CSV table of C-alpha atoms in Angstrom, one decimal:
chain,number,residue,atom,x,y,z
I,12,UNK,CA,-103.3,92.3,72.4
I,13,UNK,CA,-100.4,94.2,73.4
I,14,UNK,CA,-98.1,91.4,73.3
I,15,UNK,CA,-99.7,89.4,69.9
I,16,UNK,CA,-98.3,92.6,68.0
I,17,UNK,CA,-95.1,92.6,68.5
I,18,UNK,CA,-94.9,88.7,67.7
I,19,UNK,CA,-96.9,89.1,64.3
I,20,UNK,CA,-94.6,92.2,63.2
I,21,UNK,CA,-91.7,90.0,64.1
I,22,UNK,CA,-93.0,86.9,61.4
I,23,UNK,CA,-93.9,89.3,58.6
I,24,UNK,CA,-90.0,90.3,59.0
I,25,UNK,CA,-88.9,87.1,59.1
I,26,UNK,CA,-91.2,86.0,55.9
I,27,UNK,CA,-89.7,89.4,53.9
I,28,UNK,CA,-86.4,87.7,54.7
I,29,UNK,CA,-87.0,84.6,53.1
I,30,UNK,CA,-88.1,86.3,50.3
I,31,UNK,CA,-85.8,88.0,49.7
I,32,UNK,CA,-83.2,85.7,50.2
I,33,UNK,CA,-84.6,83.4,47.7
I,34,UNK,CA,-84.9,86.4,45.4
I,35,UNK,CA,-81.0,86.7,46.0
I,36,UNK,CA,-79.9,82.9,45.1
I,37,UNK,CA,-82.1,83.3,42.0
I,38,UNK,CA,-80.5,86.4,40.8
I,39,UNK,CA,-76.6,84.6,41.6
I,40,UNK,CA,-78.4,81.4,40.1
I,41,UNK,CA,-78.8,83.2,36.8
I,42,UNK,CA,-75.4,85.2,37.0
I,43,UNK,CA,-74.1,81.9,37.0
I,44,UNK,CA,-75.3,80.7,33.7
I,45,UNK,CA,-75.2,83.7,32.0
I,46,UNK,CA,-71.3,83.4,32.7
I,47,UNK,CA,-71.5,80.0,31.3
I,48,UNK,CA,-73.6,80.8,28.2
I,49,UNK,CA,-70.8,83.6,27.4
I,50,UNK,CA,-68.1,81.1,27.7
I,51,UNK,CA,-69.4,78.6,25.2
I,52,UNK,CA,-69.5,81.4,22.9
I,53,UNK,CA,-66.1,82.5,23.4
I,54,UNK,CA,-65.5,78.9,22.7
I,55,UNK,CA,-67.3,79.0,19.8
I,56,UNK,CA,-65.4,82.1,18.3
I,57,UNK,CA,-62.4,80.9,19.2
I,58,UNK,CA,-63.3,77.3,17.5
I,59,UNK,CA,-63.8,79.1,14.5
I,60,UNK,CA,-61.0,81.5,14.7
I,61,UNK,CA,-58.4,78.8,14.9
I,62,UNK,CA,-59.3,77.3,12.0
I,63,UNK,CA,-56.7,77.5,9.2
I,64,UNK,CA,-56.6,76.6,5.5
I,65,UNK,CA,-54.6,73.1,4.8
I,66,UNK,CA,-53.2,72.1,1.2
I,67,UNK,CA,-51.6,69.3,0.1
I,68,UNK,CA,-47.7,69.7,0.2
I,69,UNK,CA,-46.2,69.9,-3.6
I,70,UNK,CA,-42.7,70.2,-2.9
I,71,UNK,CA,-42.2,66.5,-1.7
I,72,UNK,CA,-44.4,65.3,-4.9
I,73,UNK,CA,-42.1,67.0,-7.5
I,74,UNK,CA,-39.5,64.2,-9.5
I,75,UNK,CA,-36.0,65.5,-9.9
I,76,UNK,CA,-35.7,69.0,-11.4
I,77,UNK,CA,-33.4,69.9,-13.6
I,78,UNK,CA,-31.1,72.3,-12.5
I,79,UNK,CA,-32.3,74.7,-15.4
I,80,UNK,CA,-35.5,74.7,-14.0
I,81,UNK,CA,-34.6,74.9,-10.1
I,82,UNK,CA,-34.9,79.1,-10.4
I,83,UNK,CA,-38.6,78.5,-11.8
I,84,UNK,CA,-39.7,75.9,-9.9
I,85,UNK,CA,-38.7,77.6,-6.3
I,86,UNK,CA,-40.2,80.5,-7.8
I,87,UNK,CA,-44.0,78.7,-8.0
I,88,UNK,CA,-43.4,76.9,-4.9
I,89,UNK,CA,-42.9,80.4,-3.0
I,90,UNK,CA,-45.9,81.4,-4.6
I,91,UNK,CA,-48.4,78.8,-3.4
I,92,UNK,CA,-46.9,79.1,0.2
I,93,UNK,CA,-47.7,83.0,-0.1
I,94,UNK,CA,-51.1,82.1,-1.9
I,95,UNK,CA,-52.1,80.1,1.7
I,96,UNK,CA,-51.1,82.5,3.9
I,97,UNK,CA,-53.3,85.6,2.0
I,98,UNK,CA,-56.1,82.9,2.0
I,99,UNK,CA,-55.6,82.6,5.3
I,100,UNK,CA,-55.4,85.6,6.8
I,101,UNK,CA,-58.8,86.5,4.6
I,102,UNK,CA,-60.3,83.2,6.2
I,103,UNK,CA,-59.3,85.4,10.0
I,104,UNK,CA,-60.9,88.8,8.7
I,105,UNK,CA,-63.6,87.6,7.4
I,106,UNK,CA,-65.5,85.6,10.5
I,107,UNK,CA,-69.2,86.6,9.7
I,108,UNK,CA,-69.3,87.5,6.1
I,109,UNK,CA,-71.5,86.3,3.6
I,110,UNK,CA,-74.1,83.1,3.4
I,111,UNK,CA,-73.0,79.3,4.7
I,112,UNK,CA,-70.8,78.9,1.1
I,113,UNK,CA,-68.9,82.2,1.6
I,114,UNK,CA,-65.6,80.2,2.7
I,115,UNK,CA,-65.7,78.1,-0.6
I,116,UNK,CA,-66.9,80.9,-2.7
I,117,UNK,CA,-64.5,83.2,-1.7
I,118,UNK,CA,-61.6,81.7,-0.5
I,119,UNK,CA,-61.1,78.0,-0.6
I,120,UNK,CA,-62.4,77.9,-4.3
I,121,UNK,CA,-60.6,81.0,-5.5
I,122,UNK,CA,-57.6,79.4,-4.2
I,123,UNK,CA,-57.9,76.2,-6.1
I,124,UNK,CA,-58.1,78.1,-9.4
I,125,UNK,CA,-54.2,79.7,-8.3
I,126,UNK,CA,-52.9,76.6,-7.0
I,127,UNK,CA,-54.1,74.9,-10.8
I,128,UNK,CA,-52.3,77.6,-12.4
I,129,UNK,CA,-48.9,77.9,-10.7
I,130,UNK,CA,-49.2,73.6,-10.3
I,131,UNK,CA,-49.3,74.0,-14.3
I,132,UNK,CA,-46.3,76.2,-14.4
I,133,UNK,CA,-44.5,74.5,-12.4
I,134,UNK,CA,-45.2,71.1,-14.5
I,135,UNK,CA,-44.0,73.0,-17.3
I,136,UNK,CA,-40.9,74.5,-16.3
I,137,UNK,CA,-40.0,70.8,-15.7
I,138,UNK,CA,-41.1,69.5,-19.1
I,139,UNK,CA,-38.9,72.1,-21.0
I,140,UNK,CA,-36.2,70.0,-19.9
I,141,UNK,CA,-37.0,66.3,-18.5
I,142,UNK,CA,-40.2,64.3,-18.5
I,143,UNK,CA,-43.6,66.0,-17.5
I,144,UNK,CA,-44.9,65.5,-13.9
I,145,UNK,CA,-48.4,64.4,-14.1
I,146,UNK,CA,-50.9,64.6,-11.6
I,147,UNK,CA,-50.1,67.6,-10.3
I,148,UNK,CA,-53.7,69.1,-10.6
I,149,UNK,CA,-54.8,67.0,-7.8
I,150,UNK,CA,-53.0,69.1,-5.3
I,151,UNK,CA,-54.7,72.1,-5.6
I,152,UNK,CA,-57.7,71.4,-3.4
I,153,UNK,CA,-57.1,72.8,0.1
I,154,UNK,CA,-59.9,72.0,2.8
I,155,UNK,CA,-60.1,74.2,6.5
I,156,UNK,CA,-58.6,72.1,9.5
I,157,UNK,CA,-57.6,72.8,13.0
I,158,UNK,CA,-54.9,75.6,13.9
I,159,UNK,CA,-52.2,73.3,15.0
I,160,UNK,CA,-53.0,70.3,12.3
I,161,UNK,CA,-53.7,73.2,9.3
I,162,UNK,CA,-50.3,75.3,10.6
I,163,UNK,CA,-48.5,72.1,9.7
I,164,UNK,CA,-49.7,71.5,6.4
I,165,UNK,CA,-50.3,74.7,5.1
I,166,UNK,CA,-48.0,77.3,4.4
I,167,UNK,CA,-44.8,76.1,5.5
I,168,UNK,CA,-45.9,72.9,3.6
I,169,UNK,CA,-44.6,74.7,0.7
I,170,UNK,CA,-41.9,77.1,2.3
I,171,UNK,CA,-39.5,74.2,2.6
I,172,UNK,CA,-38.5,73.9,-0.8
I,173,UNK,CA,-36.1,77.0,-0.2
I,174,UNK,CA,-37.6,79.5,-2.2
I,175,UNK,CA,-38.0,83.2,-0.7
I,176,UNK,CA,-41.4,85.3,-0.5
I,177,UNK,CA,-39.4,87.8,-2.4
I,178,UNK,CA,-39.2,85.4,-5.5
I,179,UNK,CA,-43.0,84.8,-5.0
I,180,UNK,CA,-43.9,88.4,-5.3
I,181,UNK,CA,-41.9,88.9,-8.6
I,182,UNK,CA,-44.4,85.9,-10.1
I,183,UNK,CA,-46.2,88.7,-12.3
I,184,UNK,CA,-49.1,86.4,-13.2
I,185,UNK,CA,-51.3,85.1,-10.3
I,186,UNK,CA,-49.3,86.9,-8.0
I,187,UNK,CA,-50.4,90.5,-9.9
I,188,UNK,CA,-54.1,89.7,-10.0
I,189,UNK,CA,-54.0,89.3,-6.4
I,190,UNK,CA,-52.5,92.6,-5.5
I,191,UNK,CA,-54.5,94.6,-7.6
I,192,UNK,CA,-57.5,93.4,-7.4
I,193,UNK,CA,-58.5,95.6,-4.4
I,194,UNK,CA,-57.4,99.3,-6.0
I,195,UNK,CA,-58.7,98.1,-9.4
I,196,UNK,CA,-62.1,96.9,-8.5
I,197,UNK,CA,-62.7,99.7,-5.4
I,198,UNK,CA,-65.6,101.9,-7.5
I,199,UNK,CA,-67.3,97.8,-8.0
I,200,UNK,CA,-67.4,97.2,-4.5
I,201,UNK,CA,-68.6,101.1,-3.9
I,202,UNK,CA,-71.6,101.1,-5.8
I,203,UNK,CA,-72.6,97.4,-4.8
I,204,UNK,CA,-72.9,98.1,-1.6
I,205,UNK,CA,-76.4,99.0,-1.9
I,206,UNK,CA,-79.3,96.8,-2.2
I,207,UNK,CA,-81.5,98.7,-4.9
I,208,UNK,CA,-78.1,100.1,-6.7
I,209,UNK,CA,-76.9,96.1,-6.9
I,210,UNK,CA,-80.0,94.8,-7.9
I,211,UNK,CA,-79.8,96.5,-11.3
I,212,UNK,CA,-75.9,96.2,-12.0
I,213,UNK,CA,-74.2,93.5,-13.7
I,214,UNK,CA,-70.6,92.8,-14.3
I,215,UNK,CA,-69.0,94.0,-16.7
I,216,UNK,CA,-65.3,92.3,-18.0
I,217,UNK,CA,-62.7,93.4,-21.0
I,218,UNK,CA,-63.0,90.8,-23.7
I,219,UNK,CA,-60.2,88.5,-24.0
I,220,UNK,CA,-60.9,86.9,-27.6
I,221,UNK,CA,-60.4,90.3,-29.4
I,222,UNK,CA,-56.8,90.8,-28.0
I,223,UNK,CA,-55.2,87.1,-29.3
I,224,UNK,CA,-54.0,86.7,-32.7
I,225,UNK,CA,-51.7,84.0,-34.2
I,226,UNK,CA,-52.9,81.4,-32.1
I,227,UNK,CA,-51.2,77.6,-33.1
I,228,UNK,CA,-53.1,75.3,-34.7
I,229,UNK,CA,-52.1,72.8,-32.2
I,230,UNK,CA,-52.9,75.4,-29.0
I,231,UNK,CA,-56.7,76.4,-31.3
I,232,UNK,CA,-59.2,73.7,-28.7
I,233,UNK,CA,-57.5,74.7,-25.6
I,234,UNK,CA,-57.6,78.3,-26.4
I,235,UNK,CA,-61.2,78.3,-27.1
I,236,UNK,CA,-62.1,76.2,-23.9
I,237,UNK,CA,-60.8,78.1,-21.8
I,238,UNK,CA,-62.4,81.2,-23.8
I,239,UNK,CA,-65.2,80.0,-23.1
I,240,UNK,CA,-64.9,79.2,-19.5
I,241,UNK,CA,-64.1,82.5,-18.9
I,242,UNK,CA,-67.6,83.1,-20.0
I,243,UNK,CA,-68.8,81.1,-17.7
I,244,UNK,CA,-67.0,82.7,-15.1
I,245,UNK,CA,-68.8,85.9,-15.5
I,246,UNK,CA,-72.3,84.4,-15.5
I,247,UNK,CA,-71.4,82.5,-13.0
I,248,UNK,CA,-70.3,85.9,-11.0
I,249,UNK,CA,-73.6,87.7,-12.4
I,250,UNK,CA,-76.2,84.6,-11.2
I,251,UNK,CA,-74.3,85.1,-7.6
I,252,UNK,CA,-74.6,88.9,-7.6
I,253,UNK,CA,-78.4,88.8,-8.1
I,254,UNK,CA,-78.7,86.0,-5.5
I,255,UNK,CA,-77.0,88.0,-2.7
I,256,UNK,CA,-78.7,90.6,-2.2
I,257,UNK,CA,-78.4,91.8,1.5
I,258,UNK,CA,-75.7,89.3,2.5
I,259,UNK,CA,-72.5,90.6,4.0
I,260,UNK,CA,-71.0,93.9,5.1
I,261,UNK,CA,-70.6,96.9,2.8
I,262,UNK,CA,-67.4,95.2,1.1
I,263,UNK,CA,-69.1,91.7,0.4
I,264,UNK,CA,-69.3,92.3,-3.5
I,265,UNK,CA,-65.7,92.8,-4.0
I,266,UNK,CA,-64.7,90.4,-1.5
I,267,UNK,CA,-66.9,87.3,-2.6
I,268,UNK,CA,-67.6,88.2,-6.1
I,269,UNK,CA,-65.5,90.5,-8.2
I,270,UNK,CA,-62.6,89.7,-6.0
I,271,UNK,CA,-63.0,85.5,-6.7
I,272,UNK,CA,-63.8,86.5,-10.0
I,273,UNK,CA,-60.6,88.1,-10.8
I,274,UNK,CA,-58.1,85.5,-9.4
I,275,UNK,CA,-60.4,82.8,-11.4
I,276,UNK,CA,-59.7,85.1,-14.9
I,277,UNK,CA,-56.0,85.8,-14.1
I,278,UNK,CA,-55.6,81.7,-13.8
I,279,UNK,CA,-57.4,81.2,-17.1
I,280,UNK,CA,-55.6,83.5,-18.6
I,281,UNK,CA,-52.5,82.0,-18.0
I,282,UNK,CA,-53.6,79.2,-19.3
I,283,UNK,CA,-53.9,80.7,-22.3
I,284,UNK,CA,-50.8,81.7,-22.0
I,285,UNK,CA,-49.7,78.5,-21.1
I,286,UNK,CA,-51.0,76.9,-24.2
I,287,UNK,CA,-48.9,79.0,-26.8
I,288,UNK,CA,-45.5,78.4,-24.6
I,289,UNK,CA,-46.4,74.8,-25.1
I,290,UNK,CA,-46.0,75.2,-29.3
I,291,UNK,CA,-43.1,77.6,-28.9
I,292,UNK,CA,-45.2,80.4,-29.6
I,293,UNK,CA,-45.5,83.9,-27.6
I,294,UNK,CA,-48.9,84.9,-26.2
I,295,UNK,CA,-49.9,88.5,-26.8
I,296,UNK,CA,-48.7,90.6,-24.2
I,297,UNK,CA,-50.7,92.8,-22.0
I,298,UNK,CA,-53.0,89.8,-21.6
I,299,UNK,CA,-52.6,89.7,-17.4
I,300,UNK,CA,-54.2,93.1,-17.5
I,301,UNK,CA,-57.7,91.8,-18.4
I,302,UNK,CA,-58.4,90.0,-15.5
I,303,UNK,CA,-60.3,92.6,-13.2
I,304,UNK,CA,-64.0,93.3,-13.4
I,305,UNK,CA,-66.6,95.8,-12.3
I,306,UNK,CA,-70.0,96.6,-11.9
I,307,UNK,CA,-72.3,98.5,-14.4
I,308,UNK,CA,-75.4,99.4,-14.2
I,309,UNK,CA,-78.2,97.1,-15.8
């Protein structure tokens, strides 16, 4: 007896041991793919953090341009190469926000509508004093690509034409709504932030028809299309504010409502614009200034 004791002591040791060196490998086992789990994520994010907005290049479509226009034209081209790059750097700080359309909502679709505009400018300019490029419009849809493949093609797509980033900031159309549309539309965002406030606002816009007079007979049916489309806009904006509740952080509304919003009513505007400058007229001043929204209560 005195010897059997000893021996069975000495197997329940060695059994605790196997135990507990299985319950070691499992616990390195699952340290393992933890770590692996974690590192497809971090692939993941930074999949999606290299992405980059890619637009057709203008520069190289353009026909000869008179040397009357050269100041005009640079001018616009500057301004779509800054117009990617803030659409870009919104497509970096904005990982997260909104529902699965969020990047076409709010970036990719609001930067179509500026590209139309300056496109259209830039066709102008031309036509004052040759022939009229045409096709132009077809260069204003920019899709999301790869960093190195969208770096390429994007911003310094347009940069090459020679044009500074100064000259683009003068551009007092597009280039205006964009910079103020955060400072004018801060209260909007403010009160949309909450869910039971923001179910019971709408948005609220100046009215454009009331401030144009004289308009050219010839200028009358583009006028009022695009009169009416920026009616549209704003239901548009309103049927996406009551569809969103909850979506986003505390900044969504401004970012991927009232911000699009504005940009897409600055580029109509100008084409109202636009459409007097084609009959030698002058639009009514002070019209830029009626581009920004904001939220009132239902």
């Amino acid at each position: 007896m005195s010897r059997g004791l000893p021996l069975l002591h000495r197997r329940r040791i060695l059994v605790s041991g196997a135990i507990g060196g299985i319950t070691c490998a499992a616990v390195v086992v699952g340290a393992a793919m933890a770590g692996q789990d974690d590192g497809s994520g971090d692939a993941n994010a930074s999949t999606k953090a290299a992405q980059t907005i890619s637009c057709p290049a203008v520069a190289g479509s353009l026909p000869e341009i008179p040397a009357e226009a050269r100041a005009e034209v640079d001018r616009n081209l500057a301004l779509l190469g800054t117009q990617i790059a803030e659409a870009d750097k919104r497509l970096g700080t904005s990982q997260g926000e909104g529902g699965p359309n969020f990047v076409q909502n709010a970036i990719l679709g609001p930067l179509a509508d500026k590209r139309k505009s300056t496109l259209d400018r830039i066709a102008i300019s031309i036509g004052r004093r040759a022939e009229k490029p045409t096709g132009l419009d077809a260069l204003a849809e920019c899709t999301l690509s790869g960093g190195e493949a969208g770096a390429g093609t994007g911003a310094g797509g347009e940069a090459d034409s020679g044009a500074t980033p100064t000259a683009a900031a003068s551009e007092p159309a597009d280039g205006g709504a964009e910079q103020g549309s955060g400072a004018e539309q801060g209260g909007g965002a403010d009160a949309g932030s909450g869910t039971d406030e923001g179910s019971a606002q709408t948005i609220s816009c100046p009215d454009v028809a009331s401030k144009i007079s004289g308009v050219p007979a010839a200028a009358r049916a583009e006028v009022d299309r695009n009169l009416a489309l920026l009616d549209t806009q704003i239901a548009e904006a309103d049927k996406r504010l009551g569809t969103s509740q909850g979506e986003g952080g505390p900044n969504f509304v401004q970012n991927a409502i009232l911000g699009p919003l504005k940009d897409k009513r600055a580029s109509t505007i100008d084409r109202i614009e636009l459409s007097f400058s084609r009959q030698g007229s002058t639009a009514p001043s002070g019209l830029d200034a009626l581009a920004g929204c904001s939220l009132t209560s239902g």
